[in-house]
PDB file of C-alpha atoms in Angstrom:
ATOM      1  CA  MET B   1      23.927  79.843 158.871  1.00 46.00           C
ATOM      2  CA  LYS B   2      25.776  82.864 160.345  1.00 44.00           C
ATOM      3  CA  ASN B   3      24.061  86.080 159.780  1.00 47.00           C
ATOM      4  CA  PRO B   4      26.809  88.453 158.886  1.00 48.00           C
ATOM      5  CA  ARG B   5      24.814  91.456 160.359  1.00 50.00           C
ATOM      6  CA  SER B   6      25.341  89.702 163.762  1.00 46.00           C
ATOM      7  CA  HIS B   7      28.910  90.506 163.622  1.00 54.00           C
ATOM      8  CA  LEU B   8      28.097  94.288 163.521  1.00 65.00           C
ATOM      9  CA  GLY B   9      28.676  96.143 166.694  1.00 76.00           C
ATOM     10  CA  ASP B  10      26.253  98.004 168.813  1.00 91.00           C
ATOM     11  CA  ILE B  11      25.178 101.444 167.899  1.00 95.00           C
ATOM     12  CA  ILE B  12      25.911 104.435 170.384  1.00 96.00           C
ATOM     13  CA  THR B  13      23.628 107.387 169.949  1.00 97.00           C
ATOM     14  CA  ILE B  14      25.208 110.681 170.727  1.00 98.00           C
ATOM     15  CA  GLU B  15      22.796 113.459 171.500  1.00 98.00           C
ATOM     16  CA  SER B  16      22.869 117.238 170.532  1.00 98.00           C
ATOM     17  CA  PRO B  17      24.416 119.580 172.998  1.00 98.00           C
ATOM     18  CA  LEU B  18      22.668 122.572 171.424  1.00 98.00           C
ATOM     19  CA  HIS B  19      19.491 123.826 169.954  1.00 98.00           C
ATOM     20  CA  ALA B  20      20.738 124.080 166.425  1.00 98.00           C
ATOM     21  CA  LYS B  21      20.684 123.508 162.678  1.00 98.00           C
ATOM     22  CA  VAL B  22      22.730 120.643 161.576  1.00 98.00           C
ATOM     23  CA  VAL B  23      25.080 120.898 158.482  1.00 98.00           C
ATOM     24  CA  SER B  24      27.889 118.750 157.155  1.00 97.00           C
ATOM     25  CA  LEU B  25      31.341 119.072 158.477  1.00 96.00           C
ATOM     26  CA  GLU B  26      32.487 119.554 154.975  1.00 96.00           C
ATOM     27  CA  THR B  27      30.896 122.837 154.689  1.00 95.00           C
ATOM     28  CA  VAL B  28      32.834 124.417 157.534  1.00 97.00           C
ATOM     29  CA  ALA B  29      35.215 127.039 156.261  1.00 94.00           C
ATOM     30  CA  ASP B  30      38.234 125.661 158.095  1.00 94.00           C
ATOM     31  CA  PRO B  31      40.193 122.830 156.642  1.00 93.00           C
ATOM     32  CA  VAL B  32      41.239 121.491 160.118  1.00 93.00           C
ATOM     33  CA  PHE B  33      37.462 120.562 160.720  1.00 96.00           C
ATOM     34  CA  SER B  34      36.366 120.083 157.015  1.00 96.00           C
ATOM     35  CA  GLY B  35      39.294 117.904 156.387  1.00 94.00           C
ATOM     36  CA  LYS B  36      38.389 115.722 159.299  1.00 94.00           C
ATOM     37  CA  MET B  37      41.673 116.307 161.173  1.00 93.00           C
ATOM     38  CA  MET B  38      39.580 116.454 164.310  1.00 95.00           C
ATOM     39  CA  GLY B  39      37.614 113.273 163.335  1.00 96.00           C
ATOM     40  CA  GLU B  40      34.110 112.638 161.824  1.00 98.00           C
ATOM     41  CA  GLY B  41      31.088 114.632 163.058  1.00 98.00           C
ATOM     42  CA  VAL B  42      28.844 117.460 162.090  1.00 98.00           C
ATOM     43  CA  ALA B  43      28.630 121.157 162.422  1.00 98.00           C
ATOM     44  CA  LEU B  44      26.001 123.011 164.341  1.00 98.00           C
ATOM     45  CA  VAL B  45      24.602 126.400 163.718  1.00 98.00           C
ATOM     46  CA  PRO B  46      23.517 127.532 167.097  1.00 98.00           C
ATOM     47  CA  VAL B  47      19.941 128.755 167.658  1.00 97.00           C
ATOM     48  CA  ASP B  48      20.773 129.740 171.272  1.00 96.00           C
ATOM     49  CA  GLY B  49      23.582 129.974 173.585  1.00 98.00           C
ATOM     50  CA  VAL B  50      23.318 127.058 176.019  1.00 98.00           C
ATOM     51  CA  LEU B  51      25.662 124.248 175.466  1.00 98.00           C
ATOM     52  CA  THR B  52      24.878 121.080 177.385  1.00 98.00           C
ATOM     53  CA  SER B  53      26.496 117.795 177.821  1.00 98.00           C
ATOM     54  CA  PRO B  54      25.689 115.185 175.034  1.00 98.00           C
ATOM     55  CA  VAL B  55      26.986 112.326 177.147  1.00 98.00           C
ATOM     56  CA  ASP B  56      27.663 111.038 180.630  1.00 98.00           C
ATOM     57  CA  GLY B  57      31.287 111.294 181.283  1.00 98.00           C
ATOM     58  CA  ILE B  58      34.002 113.698 182.142  1.00 98.00           C
ATOM     59  CA  ILE B  59      35.422 116.998 181.093  1.00 98.00           C
ATOM     60  CA  GLU B  60      38.948 116.245 179.700  1.00 97.00           C
ATOM     61  CA  THR B  61      39.759 119.770 178.697  1.00 97.00           C
ATOM     62  CA  ILE B  62      38.279 123.107 178.442  1.00 96.00           C
ATOM     63  CA  ALA B  63      40.019 126.031 176.972  1.00 94.00           C
ATOM     64  CA  ASP B  64      40.513 128.964 179.481  1.00 92.00           C
ATOM     65  CA  THR B  65      38.764 131.076 176.838  1.00 95.00           C
ATOM     66  CA  ALA B  66      35.864 128.547 177.114  1.00 97.00           C
ATOM     67  CA  HIS B  67      35.437 128.342 173.222  1.00 97.00           C
ATOM     68  CA  ALA B  68      36.071 124.762 173.024  1.00 97.00           C
ATOM     69  CA  VAL B  69      35.700 121.800 175.196  1.00 98.00           C
ATOM     70  CA  GLY B  70      36.912 118.154 175.109  1.00 98.00           C
ATOM     71  CA  LEU B  71      34.673 115.394 176.650  1.00 98.00           C
ATOM     72  CA  ARG B  72      35.074 111.645 177.225  1.00 98.00           C
ATOM     73  CA  SER B  73      31.988 109.513 177.764  1.00 98.00           C
ATOM     74  CA  ASP B  74      31.845 106.612 180.067  1.00 97.00           C
ATOM     75  CA  ASN B  75      31.485 104.390 177.102  1.00 95.00           C
ATOM     76  CA  GLY B  76      34.768 105.620 175.517  1.00 96.00           C
ATOM     77  CA  VAL B  77      33.626 108.384 172.971  1.00 98.00           C
ATOM     78  CA  GLU B  78      35.973 111.359 172.939  1.00 98.00           C
ATOM     79  CA  ILE B  79      34.175 114.431 171.751  1.00 98.00           C
ATOM     80  CA  LEU B  80      35.509 117.980 170.627  1.00 98.00           C
ATOM     81  CA  ILE B  81      32.903 120.759 170.717  1.00 98.00           C
ATOM     82  CA  HIS B  82      34.473 123.853 169.183  1.00 98.00           C
ATOM     83  CA  LEU B  83      32.136 126.840 169.555  1.00 98.00           C
ATOM     84  CA  GLY B  84      32.598 129.122 166.428  1.00 97.00           C
ATOM     85  CA  LEU B  85      35.527 129.339 164.085  1.00 97.00           C
ATOM     86  CA  ASP B  86      38.657 131.143 165.127  1.00 95.00           C
ATOM     87  CA  THR B  87      36.948 132.201 168.332  1.00 96.00           C
ATOM     88  CA  VAL B  88      40.075 131.701 170.403  1.00 94.00           C
ATOM     89  CA  LYS B  89      40.796 135.214 169.304  1.00 94.00           C
ATOM     90  CA  LEU B  90      37.774 136.529 171.348  1.00 97.00           C
ATOM     91  CA  ASN B  91      39.770 135.713 174.485  1.00 95.00           C
ATOM     92  CA  GLY B  92      36.829 134.362 176.360  1.00 97.00           C
ATOM     93  CA  LYS B  93      34.537 137.237 175.505  1.00 97.00           C
ATOM     94  CA  HIS B  94      30.922 136.005 174.874  1.00 98.00           C
ATOM     95  CA  PHE B  95      31.767 132.680 176.651  1.00 98.00           C
ATOM     96  CA  ILE B  96      31.207 131.599 180.315  1.00 98.00           C
ATOM     97  CA  ALA B  97      32.478 128.081 181.351  1.00 98.00           C
ATOM     98  CA  ARG B  98      30.075 126.356 183.674  1.00 98.00           C
ATOM     99  CA  VAL B  99      32.419 123.378 184.187  1.00 98.00           C
ATOM    100  CA  ALA B 100      36.222 122.816 184.752  1.00 98.00           C
ATOM    101  CA  GLU B 101      38.651 120.170 183.711  1.00 97.00           C
ATOM    102  CA  GLY B 102      38.082 116.832 185.395  1.00 97.00           C
ATOM    103  CA  ASP B 103      34.391 117.622 186.246  1.00 98.00           C
ATOM    104  CA  ARG B 104      31.996 114.650 186.147  1.00 98.00           C
ATOM    105  CA  ILE B 105      29.179 115.454 183.760  1.00 98.00           C
ATOM    106  CA  ASN B 106      25.850 113.926 183.045  1.00 98.00           C
ATOM    107  CA  LYS B 107      23.651 114.286 179.772  1.00 98.00           C
ATOM    108  CA  GLY B 108      21.928 117.654 179.796  1.00 98.00           C
ATOM    109  CA  ASP B 109      24.286 119.395 182.312  1.00 98.00           C
ATOM    110  CA  ILE B 110      25.172 122.973 181.201  1.00 98.00           C
ATOM    111  CA  LEU B 111      28.786 123.018 180.108  1.00 98.00           C
ATOM    112  CA  ILE B 112      29.153 126.613 178.673  1.00 98.00           C
ATOM    113  CA  HIS B 113      26.968 129.729 178.231  1.00 98.00           C
ATOM    114  CA  PHE B 114      27.738 131.750 175.039  1.00 98.00           C
ATOM    115  CA  ASP B 115      26.412 134.473 172.999  1.00 98.00           C
ATOM    116  CA  PRO B 116      25.981 133.449 169.343  1.00 98.00           C
ATOM    117  CA  GLU B 117      24.740 136.937 168.398  1.00 98.00           C
ATOM    118  CA  GLY B 118      27.691 138.629 170.077  1.00 98.00           C
ATOM    119  CA  ILE B 119      30.085 136.310 168.407  1.00 98.00           C
ATOM    120  CA  ARG B 120      28.604 137.270 165.097  1.00 98.00           C
ATOM    121  CA  ASN B 121      28.618 140.945 165.784  1.00 98.00           C
ATOM    122  CA  ALA B 122      32.323 140.531 166.713  1.00 98.00           C
ATOM    123  CA  GLY B 123      32.946 139.291 163.156  1.00 98.00           C
ATOM    124  CA  TYR B 124      33.199 135.692 163.819  1.00 98.00           C
ATOM    125  CA  ASN B 125      31.131 132.640 162.698  1.00 98.00           C
ATOM    126  CA  PRO B 126      29.409 130.946 165.625  1.00 98.00           C
ATOM    127  CA  ILE B 127      29.203 127.639 163.542  1.00 98.00           C
ATOM    128  CA  THR B 128      30.122 124.870 166.026  1.00 98.00           C
ATOM    129  CA  PRO B 129      32.112 121.695 164.759  1.00 98.00           C
ATOM    130  CA  PHE B 130      31.117 118.673 166.897  1.00 98.00           C
ATOM    131  CA  THR B 131      33.537 115.909 166.259  1.00 98.00           C
ATOM    132  CA  VAL B 132      34.534 112.401 167.610  1.00 98.00           C
ATOM    133  CA  ILE B 133      38.252 112.678 168.121  1.00 97.00           C
ATOM    134  CA  ASN B 134      38.757 108.920 168.312  1.00 95.00           C
ATOM    135  CA  SER B 135      36.490 108.175 165.265  1.00 96.00           C
ATOM    136  CA  SER B 136      38.997 105.485 164.135  1.00 94.00           C
ATOM    137  CA  ASP B 137      38.018 103.450 167.320  1.00 95.00           C
ATOM    138  CA  PHE B 138      34.507 103.040 165.644  1.00 96.00           C
ATOM    139  CA  GLU B 139      33.376 101.134 162.674  1.00 95.00           C
ATOM    140  CA  SER B 140      31.548 104.193 161.731  1.00 96.00           C
ATOM    141  CA  VAL B 141      30.527 107.791 162.769  1.00 97.00           C
ATOM    142  CA  LEU B 142      27.487 109.130 160.935  1.00 97.00           C
ATOM    143  CA  PRO B 143      25.021 111.977 161.382  1.00 97.00           C
ATOM    144  CA  ALA B 144      21.688 110.773 162.860  1.00 97.00           C
ATOM    145  CA  GLY B 145      19.885 112.580 160.042  1.00 93.00           C
ATOM    146  CA  SER B 146      17.956 115.417 161.362  1.00 94.00           C
ATOM    147  CA  ASP B 147      18.719 118.940 160.029  1.00 96.00           C
ATOM    148  CA  HIS B 148      17.487 120.538 163.140  1.00 98.00           C
ATOM    149  CA  VAL B 149      18.025 119.357 166.627  1.00 98.00           C
ATOM    150  CA  LEU B 150      17.012 120.276 170.117  1.00 98.00           C
ATOM    151  CA  PRO B 151      19.424 119.601 173.072  1.00 98.00           C
ATOM    152  CA  GLY B 152      19.112 115.765 173.857  1.00 97.00           C
ATOM    153  CA  GLU B 153      17.840 114.869 170.350  1.00 98.00           C
ATOM    154  CA  PRO B 154      19.964 112.219 168.284  1.00 98.00           C
ATOM    155  CA  LEU B 155      22.884 113.797 166.570  1.00 98.00           C
ATOM    156  CA  LEU B 156      25.374 111.103 165.744  1.00 98.00           C
ATOM    157  CA  LEU B 157      25.247 107.345 165.373  1.00 98.00           C
ATOM    158  CA  LEU B 158      28.461 105.430 166.246  1.00 97.00           C
ATOM    159  CA  GLN B 159      28.784 101.886 165.194  1.00 96.00           C
ATOM    160  CA  VAL B 160      31.027  99.937 167.739  1.00 94.00           C
ATOM    161  CA  LYS B 161      33.823  97.849 166.128  1.00 90.00           C
ATOM    162  CA  ASP B 162      33.187  93.990 166.274  1.00 80.00           C
ATOM    163  CA  LYS B 163      35.463  92.727 168.942  1.00 69.00           C
TER     164      LYS B 163
ATOM    165  CA  MET R   1      66.195 110.014 170.929  1.00 96.00           C
ATOM    166  CA  ARG R   2      66.560 113.689 170.610  1.00 95.00           C
ATOM    167  CA  SER R   3      64.794 116.734 171.994  1.00 96.00           C
ATOM    168  CA  ALA R   4      64.718 120.542 171.376  1.00 95.00           C
ATOM    169  CA  THR R   5      63.669 123.248 173.708  1.00 94.00           C
ATOM    170  CA  PHE R   6      62.189 126.319 172.258  1.00 89.00           C
ATOM    171  CA  ILE R   7      59.709 129.265 172.875  1.00 91.00           C
ATOM    172  CA  VAL R   8      56.217 128.866 171.182  1.00 92.00           C
ATOM    173  CA  THR R   9      55.744 131.924 168.899  1.00 89.00           C
ATOM    174  CA  ALA R  10      52.227 131.135 167.536  1.00 87.00           C
ATOM    175  CA  THR R  11      50.056 134.054 168.657  1.00 86.00           C
ATOM    176  CA  ASP R  12      47.307 131.885 170.453  1.00 88.00           C
ATOM    177  CA  GLY R  13      49.422 129.204 171.744  1.00 89.00           C
ATOM    178  CA  ILE R  14      48.460 125.513 171.405  1.00 91.00           C
ATOM    179  CA  HIS R  15      44.761 125.540 171.552  1.00 92.00           C
ATOM    180  CA  ALA R  16      42.336 122.951 169.933  1.00 93.00           C
ATOM    181  CA  ARG R  17      43.002 123.895 166.344  1.00 91.00           C
ATOM    182  CA  PRO R  18      46.727 123.767 166.101  1.00 91.00           C
ATOM    183  CA  ALA R  19      46.661 120.718 168.500  1.00 94.00           C
ATOM    184  CA  GLY R  20      44.369 119.082 165.994  1.00 93.00           C
ATOM    185  CA  TYR R  21      46.873 119.847 163.175  1.00 92.00           C
ATOM    186  CA  LEU R  22      49.764 118.794 165.225  1.00 93.00           C
ATOM    187  CA  VAL R  23      48.169 115.334 165.908  1.00 94.00           C
ATOM    188  CA  LYS R  24      47.518 114.860 162.158  1.00 93.00           C
ATOM    189  CA  GLU R  25      51.126 115.604 161.424  1.00 94.00           C
ATOM    190  CA  ALA R  26      52.601 113.613 164.166  1.00 95.00           C
ATOM    191  CA  GLY R  27      50.788 110.682 163.012  1.00 94.00           C
ATOM    192  CA  LYS R  28      52.925 110.588 159.728  1.00 96.00           C
ATOM    193  CA  PHE R  29      56.074 109.947 161.549  1.00 97.00           C
ATOM    194  CA  GLN R  30      57.326 106.618 162.761  1.00 97.00           C
ATOM    195  CA  ALA R  31      58.947 108.285 165.868  1.00 97.00           C
ATOM    196  CA  ASP R  32      57.039 108.789 169.002  1.00 97.00           C
ATOM    197  CA  ILE R  33      56.757 112.495 169.729  1.00 98.00           C
ATOM    198  CA  THR R  34      56.053 114.120 173.020  1.00 97.00           C
ATOM    199  CA  ILE R  35      55.719 117.613 174.184  1.00 97.00           C
ATOM    200  CA  SER R  36      56.662 118.703 177.646  1.00 97.00           C
ATOM    201  CA  PHE R  37      55.784 121.985 179.481  1.00 96.00           C
ATOM    202  CA  LYS R  38      56.042 122.623 183.311  1.00 94.00           C
ATOM    203  CA  ASN R  39      56.389 119.047 184.529  1.00 92.00           C
ATOM    204  CA  LYS R  40      53.548 117.767 182.200  1.00 95.00           C
ATOM    205  CA  THR R  41      54.237 115.666 179.139  1.00 97.00           C
ATOM    206  CA  ALA R  42      51.762 115.066 176.409  1.00 97.00           C
ATOM    207  CA  SER R  43      51.801 112.512 173.443  1.00 97.00           C
ATOM    208  CA  ALA R  44      51.696 114.530 170.119  1.00 96.00           C
ATOM    209  CA  ARG R  45      49.178 112.041 168.978  1.00 94.00           C
ATOM    210  CA  LYS R  46      46.785 112.808 171.612  1.00 95.00           C
ATOM    211  CA  LEU R  47      44.526 115.896 171.151  1.00 96.00           C
ATOM    212  CA  PHE R  48      43.260 116.188 174.683  1.00 96.00           C
ATOM    213  CA  GLU R  49      46.516 115.589 176.235  1.00 96.00           C
ATOM    214  CA  LEU R  50      47.961 118.484 174.159  1.00 96.00           C
ATOM    215  CA  MET R  51      45.194 120.833 174.881  1.00 95.00           C
ATOM    216  CA  LYS R  52      45.489 120.199 178.565  1.00 94.00           C
ATOM    217  CA  LEU R  53      49.031 121.399 178.519  1.00 95.00           C
ATOM    218  CA  GLY R  54      47.486 124.920 178.065  1.00 93.00           C
ATOM    219  CA  ILE R  55      50.574 126.334 176.143  1.00 94.00           C
ATOM    220  CA  LYS R  56      50.371 130.062 175.388  1.00 92.00           C
ATOM    221  CA  GLN R  57      52.446 132.178 173.206  1.00 91.00           C
ATOM    222  CA  GLY R  58      55.872 132.803 174.815  1.00 93.00           C
ATOM    223  CA  ASP R  59      55.978 129.552 176.768  1.00 94.00           C
ATOM    224  CA  MET R  60      59.095 127.461 176.690  1.00 95.00           C
ATOM    225  CA  ILE R  61      58.376 123.813 175.684  1.00 95.00           C
ATOM    226  CA  THR R  62      60.495 120.799 174.988  1.00 96.00           C
ATOM    227  CA  VAL R  63      59.800 118.441 172.115  1.00 96.00           C
ATOM    228  CA  THR R  64      61.239 114.988 172.294  1.00 97.00           C
ATOM    229  CA  ALA R  65      61.146 112.429 169.380  1.00 98.00           C
ATOM    230  CA  ASP R  66      62.290 108.819 169.459  1.00 97.00           C
ATOM    231  CA  GLY R  67      62.504 106.889 166.287  1.00 97.00           C
ATOM    232  CA  SER R  68      64.163 106.417 162.783  1.00 97.00           C
ATOM    233  CA  ASP R  69      62.772 109.847 161.625  1.00 97.00           C
ATOM    234  CA  GLU R  70      63.239 111.766 164.816  1.00 97.00           C
ATOM    235  CA  ALA R  71      65.165 114.755 163.373  1.00 96.00           C
ATOM    236  CA  THR R  72      62.488 115.479 160.738  1.00 97.00           C
ATOM    237  CA  ALA R  73      59.819 114.975 163.343  1.00 97.00           C
ATOM    238  CA  ILE R  74      61.111 117.590 165.563  1.00 96.00           C
ATOM    239  CA  GLU R  75      61.653 119.987 162.871  1.00 94.00           C
ATOM    240  CA  THR R  76      58.098 119.638 161.688  1.00 94.00           C
ATOM    241  CA  VAL R  77      56.690 120.083 165.113  1.00 93.00           C
ATOM    242  CA  MET R  78      58.710 123.247 165.619  1.00 90.00           C
ATOM    243  CA  GLN R  79      57.423 124.560 162.319  1.00 90.00           C
ATOM    244  CA  ILE R  80      53.837 123.888 163.275  1.00 89.00           C
ATOM    245  CA  LEU R  81      54.304 125.619 166.800  1.00 85.00           C
ATOM    246  CA  GLU R  82      55.993 128.729 165.254  1.00 81.00           C
ATOM    247  CA  ALA R  83      53.170 129.028 162.668  1.00 77.00           C
ATOM    248  CA  ASN R  84      50.075 131.274 163.411  1.00 65.00           C
ATOM    249  CA  PHE R  85      46.826 129.281 163.375  1.00 57.00           C
TER     250      PHE R  85
END
């Protein structure tokens, strides 16, 4: 007898890059994110301003305003972390990049320092969509379940497609 | 195959957000769509490739589409890159 469960792929756990409150992506007041155009994921309400790497991998792209960063993990997960909504308009104010495009990164490495309070005071929402750009490469991309996370705690669970 | 060269008028250029929207829209066409800027070319279906181009307002880019709906594809991409995101 075949156990159908044995056909399900492995689970990849993606860890949180921030100390944050976790909310659903659908609550983000931007249809590009809430409409899943950037893939499945969650949104993080930052408690502090230290963004660390959720994976071992490389920096694929980082905005020169340092408000958004794209990562590729060694196991093939493509992640976009967008610090705040519409924060491209801050032109880099309240953000300091600690990495550059092409850099090799490990879990926990500091990627960006930012100032959630400064972003708020400038009239922007620091809520941070965290999405798996290549969600369709996975069977499922689901929140790990906590509504409050520290850096390094489980944030998303990805089920690998059966080969 | 056809292509069009034009100047990006969107205030903040092609950053993450408009790139995401572009990927979504590009996926609706049969044609393969690429965007070229300064010797670099990105597939309009690849978010990170688009972001890496680092296109700002005022930059001149070339959009190329190859497929049965290439004319509409180019028109759509141009509209997205003119809009303010």
